[in-house]
Coordinates of C-alpha atoms and ligand atoms in Angstrom, one line a residue:
X206 CA -56.0 -81.0 -87.0
X207 CA -54.2 -84.2 -87.4
X208 CA -51.5 -85.2 -84.8
X209 CA -48.0 -84.7 -86.1
X210 CA -45.7 -87.7 -86.5
X211 CA -41.9 -87.6 -87.1
X212 CA -39.4 -90.4 -87.6
X213 CA -36.2 -91.0 -89.5
X214 CA -33.7 -93.7 -90.4
X215 CA -30.0 -93.2 -90.9
X216 CA -28.6 -94.0 -94.4
X217 CA -25.9 -96.4 -93.4
X218 CA -26.9 -99.2 -95.6
X219 CA -30.0 -101.0 -96.8
X220 CA -33.0 -101.5 -94.6
X221 CA -33.3 -104.7 -92.6
X222 CA -36.2 -106.5 -90.9
X223 CA -35.3 -104.6 -87.7
X224 CA -35.9 -101.3 -89.4
X225 CA -39.0 -102.6 -91.1
X226 CA -40.8 -104.1 -88.0
X227 CA -39.4 -101.6 -85.6
X228 CA -40.2 -98.5 -87.6
X229 CA -41.1 -98.5 -91.3
X230 CA -44.1 -100.8 -91.0
X231 CA -45.7 -98.3 -88.6
X232 CA -44.7 -95.4 -90.9
X233 CA -46.8 -96.9 -93.6
X234 CA -49.8 -97.6 -91.4
X235 CA -49.7 -94.1 -89.7
X236 CA -49.6 -92.1 -92.9
X237 CA -53.4 -92.8 -93.3
X238 CA -54.4 -91.1 -90.1
X239 CA -51.7 -88.7 -89.1
X240 CA -49.7 -85.7 -90.4
X241 CA -46.6 -87.7 -91.0
X242 CA -43.1 -86.4 -91.7
X243 CA -40.5 -89.1 -92.4
X244 CA -37.0 -88.4 -93.3
X245 CA -33.6 -89.8 -94.2
X246 CA -31.3 -88.9 -91.3
X247 CA -28.1 -88.2 -93.3
X248 CA -26.7 -85.7 -90.7
X249 CA -26.9 -88.5 -88.1
X250 CA -25.1 -90.8 -90.4
X251 CA -22.1 -88.4 -90.4
X252 CA -21.5 -89.2 -86.7
X253 CA -19.8 -92.5 -87.9
X254 CA -18.0 -90.7 -90.7
X255 CA -19.2 -92.6 -93.8
X256 CA -17.4 -92.5 -97.1
X257 CA -18.7 -89.4 -98.9
X258 CA -19.1 -91.5 -102.1
X259 CA -21.6 -93.8 -100.4
X260 CA -23.6 -91.4 -98.3
X261 CA -25.7 -90.1 -101.2
X262 CA -26.2 -93.5 -102.7
X263 CA -27.4 -94.8 -99.3
X264 CA -29.7 -91.9 -98.8
X265 CA -31.3 -92.7 -102.2
X266 CA -31.6 -96.4 -101.3
X267 CA -33.5 -95.5 -98.1
X268 CA -35.8 -93.2 -100.0
X269 CA -36.5 -95.9 -102.6
X270 CA -37.1 -98.4 -99.8
X271 CA -39.4 -96.1 -97.9
X272 CA -41.6 -95.7 -101.0
X273 CA -41.3 -99.4 -102.0
X274 CA -42.5 -100.4 -98.6
X275 CA -45.6 -98.3 -99.1
X276 CA -44.9 -94.7 -98.1
X277 CA -46.9 -92.4 -100.3
X278 CA -45.5 -88.9 -101.0
X279 CA -49.1 -87.8 -101.5
X280 CA -50.0 -88.8 -98.0
X281 CA -46.7 -88.3 -96.0
X282 CA -44.0 -85.6 -96.2
X283 CA -40.8 -87.4 -97.2
X284 CA -37.6 -85.4 -96.9
X285 CA -33.8 -85.5 -96.4
X286 CA -32.7 -84.1 -93.0
X287 CA -29.8 -82.0 -94.5
X288 CA -32.4 -80.3 -96.8
X289 CA -33.8 -78.6 -93.7
X290 CA -31.0 -76.3 -92.5
X291 CA -33.3 -75.0 -89.7
X292 CA -32.6 -78.3 -88.0
X293 CA -28.9 -77.6 -87.8
X294 CA -29.5 -74.1 -86.4
X295 CA -31.9 -75.3 -83.7
X296 CA -29.4 -78.1 -82.8
X297 CA -26.9 -75.4 -81.9
X298 CA -29.4 -73.5 -79.8
X299 CA -30.7 -76.6 -78.0
X300 CA -27.2 -77.8 -77.2
X301 CA -26.9 -74.8 -74.9
X302 CA -29.4 -76.5 -72.6
X303 CA -27.9 -80.0 -72.7
X304 CA -25.4 -81.4 -70.2
X305 CA -22.3 -83.3 -71.3
X306 CA -22.8 -85.8 -68.5
X307 CA -26.3 -86.8 -69.5
X308 CA -25.1 -87.3 -73.1
X309 CA -22.1 -89.4 -72.0
X310 CA -24.4 -91.6 -70.0
X311 CA -26.6 -92.7 -72.9
X312 CA -26.3 -96.3 -73.9
X313 CA -26.1 -95.7 -77.6
X314 CA -23.2 -93.2 -77.0
X315 CA -21.3 -95.6 -74.8
X316 CA -21.8 -98.5 -77.4
X317 CA -20.7 -96.3 -80.3
X318 CA -17.8 -94.8 -78.4
X319 CA -16.6 -98.3 -77.5
X320 CA -16.7 -99.3 -81.1
X321 CA -14.9 -96.1 -82.2
X322 CA -12.2 -96.8 -79.6
X323 CA -12.0 -100.5 -80.3
X324 CA -13.2 -101.6 -76.9
X325 CA -15.2 -104.9 -77.2
X326 CA -19.0 -104.4 -76.7
X327 CA -19.5 -107.7 -75.0
X328 CA -17.4 -106.7 -72.1
X329 CA -19.6 -104.0 -70.8
X330 CA -18.5 -103.0 -67.3
X331 CA -17.8 -100.0 -65.1
X332 CA -14.1 -100.1 -66.0
X333 CA -15.0 -99.8 -69.7
X334 CA -16.9 -96.6 -68.8
X335 CA -13.7 -95.4 -67.2
X336 CA -11.6 -96.5 -70.2
X337 CA -13.9 -94.7 -72.5
X338 CA -13.8 -91.5 -70.5
X339 CA -10.0 -91.7 -70.4
X340 CA -9.6 -92.2 -74.1
X341 CA -12.2 -89.5 -74.9
X342 CA -10.1 -87.0 -73.0
X343 CA -6.7 -88.4 -74.0
X344 CA -5.3 -87.1 -77.2
X345 CA -2.6 -89.4 -78.3
X346 CA -5.0 -91.9 -79.9
X347 CA -5.9 -91.5 -83.5
X348 CA -9.1 -93.2 -82.7
X349 CA -11.4 -90.4 -81.8
X350 CA -14.9 -90.1 -80.4
X351 CA -16.3 -87.1 -82.2
X352 CA -18.4 -84.4 -80.6
X353 CA -21.2 -85.2 -83.1
X354 CA -21.5 -88.6 -81.7
X355 CA -21.9 -87.2 -78.2
X356 CA -24.5 -84.7 -79.2
X357 CA -26.4 -87.2 -81.4
X358 CA -29.4 -87.0 -79.0
X359 CA -29.6 -83.3 -79.3
X360 CA -29.9 -83.5 -83.0
X361 CA -32.5 -86.3 -82.8
X362 CA -34.5 -84.2 -80.3
X363 CA -34.4 -81.3 -82.6
X364 CA -35.7 -83.4 -85.6
X365 CA -38.8 -84.1 -83.4
X366 CA -39.2 -80.9 -81.5
X367 CA -38.8 -78.6 -84.5
X368 CA -41.8 -80.3 -86.2
X369 CA -43.8 -80.3 -82.9
X370 CA -44.4 -84.0 -83.3
X371 CA -46.3 -85.8 -80.5
X372 CA -45.8 -89.3 -81.8
X373 CA -42.6 -91.0 -82.9
X374 CA -42.7 -94.5 -84.3
X375 CA -39.3 -96.1 -83.4
X376 CA -37.9 -99.4 -82.2
X377 CA -37.0 -100.2 -78.6
X378 CA -33.3 -99.2 -79.1
X379 CA -34.4 -95.5 -79.6
X380 CA -36.5 -95.2 -76.4
X381 CA -33.7 -93.7 -74.4
X382 CA -33.3 -91.0 -77.0
X383 CA -37.0 -90.2 -76.8
X384 CA -36.8 -90.0 -73.1
X385 CA -34.0 -87.4 -73.5
X386 CA -36.1 -85.5 -76.1
X387 CA -38.9 -85.2 -73.5
X388 CA -36.4 -84.1 -70.9
X389 CA -34.9 -81.5 -73.1
X390 CA -38.3 -80.2 -74.1
X391 CA -39.4 -79.9 -70.5
X392 CA -36.2 -78.2 -69.5
X393 CA -36.4 -75.7 -72.3
X394 CA -40.1 -74.9 -71.6
X395 CA -39.5 -74.5 -67.9
X396 CA -36.3 -72.4 -68.4
X397 CA -38.1 -69.9 -70.7
X398 CA -41.5 -70.3 -69.0
X399 CA -43.1 -71.3 -72.2
X400 CA -45.1 -74.3 -73.6
X401 CA -43.5 -74.0 -77.0
X402 CA -41.9 -77.5 -77.3
X403 CA -44.1 -80.6 -77.4
X404 CA -43.1 -83.8 -75.4
X405 CA -43.3 -86.7 -77.9
X406 CA -44.2 -90.4 -77.1
X407 CA -43.0 -93.5 -78.9
X408 CA -45.9 -95.1 -80.8
X409 CA -46.5 -98.7 -81.8
X410 CA -50.3 -98.9 -82.0
X411 CA -50.7 -99.6 -78.3
X412 CA -48.1 -102.4 -78.2
X413 CA -44.7 -102.2 -76.6
X414 CA -41.8 -101.0 -78.7
X415 CA -40.3 -103.7 -80.9
X416 CA -36.8 -105.2 -80.6
X417 CA -36.2 -107.5 -83.6
X418 CA -33.5 -110.0 -82.8
X419 CA -30.7 -111.2 -85.1
X420 CA -30.3 -114.7 -86.4
X421 CA -27.0 -115.3 -84.5
X422 CA -28.6 -116.3 -81.3
X423 CA -28.3 -113.1 -79.2
X424 CA -28.8 -109.4 -79.4
X425 CA -30.7 -107.3 -81.8
X426 CA -30.7 -107.3 -85.6
X427 CA -28.3 -104.5 -86.6
X428 CA -26.2 -103.4 -89.6
X429 CA -23.0 -103.4 -87.6
X430 CA -23.7 -106.8 -86.0
X431 CA -23.7 -108.6 -89.4
X432 CA -26.8 -110.5 -88.5
X433 CA -29.4 -108.9 -90.8
X434 CA -32.0 -110.0 -93.3
X435 CA -32.3 -107.0 -95.7
X436 CA -35.5 -106.1 -97.5
X437 CA -33.4 -106.1 -100.7
X438 CA -32.0 -109.7 -100.0
X439 CA -32.6 -112.1 -102.9
X440 CA -35.1 -114.8 -101.7
X441 CA -32.4 -117.5 -101.9
X442 CA -30.0 -115.5 -99.8
X443 CA -32.7 -114.8 -97.3
X444 CA -33.7 -118.5 -97.0
X445 CA -30.1 -119.4 -96.5
X446 CA -29.7 -116.9 -93.7
X447 CA -32.9 -118.2 -92.0
X448 CA -31.9 -121.9 -92.4
X449 CA -28.5 -121.1 -90.8
X450 CA -30.0 -119.3 -87.8
X451 CA -28.5 -120.5 -84.5
X452 CA -30.7 -123.0 -82.6
X453 CA -30.1 -125.5 -79.7
X454 CA -30.5 -129.3 -79.5
X455 CA -34.2 -129.0 -78.8
X456 CA -36.4 -129.4 -75.7
X457 CA -36.0 -132.7 -73.9
X458 CA -38.8 -132.5 -71.4
X459 CA -42.3 -130.9 -71.9
X460 CA -42.7 -127.2 -71.1
X461 CA -38.9 -126.5 -71.0
X462 CA -37.9 -122.9 -70.8
X463 CA -36.6 -121.5 -74.2
X464 CA -33.0 -120.7 -74.8
X465 CA -32.3 -117.2 -76.2
X466 CA -31.8 -118.3 -79.9
X467 CA -35.1 -120.2 -79.9
X468 CA -37.0 -117.4 -78.2
X469 CA -35.5 -115.1 -80.9
X470 CA -36.8 -117.3 -83.7
X471 CA -40.3 -117.2 -82.0
X472 CA -40.1 -113.4 -81.9
X473 CA -39.4 -113.3 -85.6
X474 CA -42.2 -115.8 -86.2
X475 CA -44.6 -113.6 -84.2
X476 CA -43.7 -110.6 -86.3
X477 CA -44.2 -112.3 -89.7
X478 CA -46.6 -115.2 -89.3
X479 CA -50.3 -115.7 -88.6
X480 CA -51.2 -116.3 -84.9
X481 CA -52.3 -119.9 -85.5
X482 CA -49.0 -120.7 -87.1
X483 CA -47.1 -119.3 -84.0
X484 CA -49.5 -121.2 -81.7
X485 CA -48.8 -124.5 -83.6
X486 CA -45.0 -124.1 -83.2
X487 CA -45.4 -123.1 -79.5
X488 CA -47.4 -126.2 -78.8
X489 CA -44.9 -128.3 -80.7
X490 CA -42.1 -126.8 -78.6
X491 CA -44.0 -127.4 -75.4
X492 CA -44.6 -131.1 -76.2
X493 CA -41.1 -131.6 -77.6
X494 CA -42.3 -132.5 -81.1
X495 CA -40.9 -129.4 -82.7
X496 CA -38.5 -129.6 -85.6
X497 CA -36.5 -126.5 -86.0
X498 CA -36.1 -127.1 -89.7
X499 CA -39.9 -126.9 -90.1
X500 CA -40.1 -123.7 -88.1
X501 CA -37.3 -122.1 -90.1
X502 CA -38.9 -123.1 -93.4
X503 CA -42.2 -121.5 -92.3
X504 CA -40.4 -118.4 -91.1
X505 CA -38.6 -118.1 -94.4
X506 CA -41.9 -118.4 -96.4
X507 CA -43.6 -115.8 -94.2
X508 CA -40.6 -113.4 -94.4
X509 CA -40.7 -113.8 -98.2
X510 CA -44.4 -112.8 -98.2
X511 CA -43.4 -109.5 -96.6
X512 CA -40.2 -108.7 -98.5
X513 CA -40.7 -110.1 -102.0
X514 CA -43.3 -107.4 -103.1
X515 CA -41.1 -104.6 -101.5
X516 CA -37.9 -105.9 -103.2
X517 CA -39.5 -105.9 -106.6
X518 CA -40.5 -102.3 -106.3
X519 CA -37.2 -101.0 -104.9
X520 CA -35.3 -101.4 -108.2
X521 CA -37.9 -99.5 -110.2
X522 CA -38.1 -96.6 -107.8
X523 CA -34.3 -96.4 -107.5
X524 CA -34.1 -96.0 -111.2
X525 CA -36.6 -93.1 -111.2
X526 CA -34.3 -90.2 -110.3
X527 CA -36.8 -87.6 -111.4
X528 CA -39.6 -88.9 -109.2
X529 CA -37.2 -89.2 -106.2
X530 CA -35.9 -85.7 -106.5
X531 CA -39.4 -84.3 -107.0
X532 CA -40.5 -86.2 -103.9
X533 CA -37.8 -84.9 -101.6
X534 CA -37.9 -81.3 -102.9
X535 CA -41.6 -81.1 -102.2
X536 CA -41.0 -82.8 -98.8
X537 CA -38.2 -80.4 -97.9
X538 CA -40.4 -77.4 -98.7
X539 CA -43.2 -78.6 -96.3
X540 CA -40.8 -79.7 -93.6
X541 CA -38.9 -76.4 -93.8
X542 CA -42.1 -74.3 -93.5
X543 CA -42.9 -76.0 -90.2
X544 CA -39.3 -76.0 -89.0
X545 CA -38.8 -72.3 -89.8
X546 CA -41.9 -71.4 -87.7
X547 CA -40.6 -73.3 -84.6
X548 CA -37.1 -72.0 -85.1
X549 CA -38.4 -68.4 -85.2
X550 CA -40.3 -69.0 -82.0
X551 CA -37.3 -70.6 -80.3
X552 CA -35.1 -67.7 -81.2
X553 CA -37.7 -65.3 -79.9
X554 CA -38.0 -66.9 -76.5
X555 CA -34.2 -67.2 -76.2
X556 CA -33.9 -63.5 -76.8
X557 CA -32.3 -63.6 -80.3
X558 CA -33.8 -60.7 -82.1
X559 CA -33.2 -58.8 -85.3
X560 CA -31.7 -55.3 -85.1
Ligands
TYM817 P1 -31.6 -96.2 -87.0 O1 -31.2 -95.7 -88.3 O2 -30.6 -96.9 -86.2 O3 -32.8 -97.2 -87.1 C1 -34.0 -96.8 -87.8 C2 -35.2 -97.3 -87.1 O4 -35.1 -98.8 -87.1 C3 -35.3 -99.2 -85.7 N1 -34.5 -100.4 -85.5 C4 -35.0 -101.5 -84.9 N2 -36.2 -101.7 -84.3 C5 -36.4 -103.0 -83.8 N3 -35.4 -103.9 -83.8 C6 -34.2 -103.7 -84.3 N4 -33.3 -104.7 -84.3 C7 -34.0 -102.5 -84.9 N5 -32.9 -101.9 -85.6 C8 -33.3 -100.7 -85.9 C9 -34.8 -98.1 -84.8 O5 -35.4 -98.2 -83.6 C10 -35.3 -96.9 -85.6 O6 -36.7 -96.6 -85.3 N6 -31.5 -92.2 -84.2 C11 -32.3 -92.9 -85.1 C12 -32.7 -92.1 -86.4 C13 -33.3 -90.8 -86.1 C14 -34.6 -90.5 -85.6 C15 -34.8 -89.1 -85.5 C16 -35.7 -91.4 -85.3 C17 -32.7 -89.6 -86.2 N7 -33.6 -88.6 -85.8 C18 -36.0 -88.5 -85.1 C19 -36.9 -90.8 -84.9 C20 -37.0 -89.4 -84.8 C21 -31.5 -94.1 -85.6 O7 -30.3 -94.1 -85.5 O8 -32.3 -95.1 -86.1

C-alpha cells in the first residue's frame, strides 16, 4: 500500500512562486510514488471573508494551475474541500479537543488577527498580543476576528487526519500548523485509547521546508505582501519585477556577509537555477566582481524556464469547464470514501452511535 499524502492551497488568488516551490512542485513529484490527495482549500479561504463572486473563480484558477503545473487527475486525487462535507463534521468533533489558548498562540492566527484589526505586522511585540486579546474580546469594534480564523488549525488538522495522511508537502510557514495537527492526533488517540489518527510529517524530499522570499528585500513571498511573482505573470511583467528587486550597493571587501535582500536573491537563484550558475554568482559576490543586474537577468531567464510552459497551459485548462468538473467530481468521490470511513471510526470511539 502506498503512503498517503495530503496537501491543499487556499483559493485567494493566483499561485505564486512561494506556492510553487513551497508546495506545488513537490505535489507533482510525489504523485508518481504516493497515494496523493490534493485539494483546493475553499473553506479555509472563508476565514478571511472573500467576495462570494470571486471565491469560485479563484478555486477554478487554482485547479487549472494545479493541472497546468503537472498534476495528473489519473495519478492524484484532486478535489475541492467543500465537496467533502465529512471534513466539516469532523472539524466540529475535533474542536471539542482543542484549547482556545493554544489556537490563540499560533503565529498565523496572531498575524491574521493583527491584519483584521488593523494592527501593523511589523511592530510585533508583547503589547500587540495584549491589544489583540483586548480587541478580540471587546465588542464595540466593527473589525472582528472571526471564530473560523481561530479554529483554522483544527480544520487543517482534519483535512490531513481524515485522510490518514502520513506526509504533507507544505512550505515552512505551515510547519506550526503541522505540529498542532500531530499534537491533536496524539491527544485524541490518548484520550480515547486508540491509534486511529495518524501523526503526519512535513515532506520535502529530505530537505528542510522551503521559505521563498519576496522581491522587496525582506520577509516571505505572499499574496497579501504584494511582493509576488505569479505563475500566470506575463514574461515581461515577471522580468520587470525581478529587475526591480531590492538590492544594496554591493560588497566592498572580499567575503562580506550578505544583506537580507541579496541573500533573498540567492535563495531564489538556488530554487530556479543550475548549481554551477549559483556557484558562479556566489564566487562573484565573494570577490566583489558581482553585478546585480547580471544576476537578476539570469534569475529572470531561469524563472521564465519554469513558469512559461505552465502559463501557456493554464488558459487552455481554465477554458475546459467540462474537464475540470469531471476531475473534481471524481476526486470528491474518492476523497469522500476515505473521509467517511475515518469519520465513522471517529464517531464510534467518541460514543456517537445510531439508535
Ligand atoms: P496557503 O494557501 O497559504 O499556501 C499554500 C502552500 O504554499 C506554501 N507557501 C510558501 N512556501 C514557501 N515560501 C512561501 N513564500 C510560501 N507561500 C506559501 C504554503 O506553505 C503552503 O504549502 N493552511 C494552508 C492550506 C491548507 C493545507 C491543509 C495544507 C489547508 N488545509 C492541509 C496542507 C494540508 C495554507 O493556508 O496554505
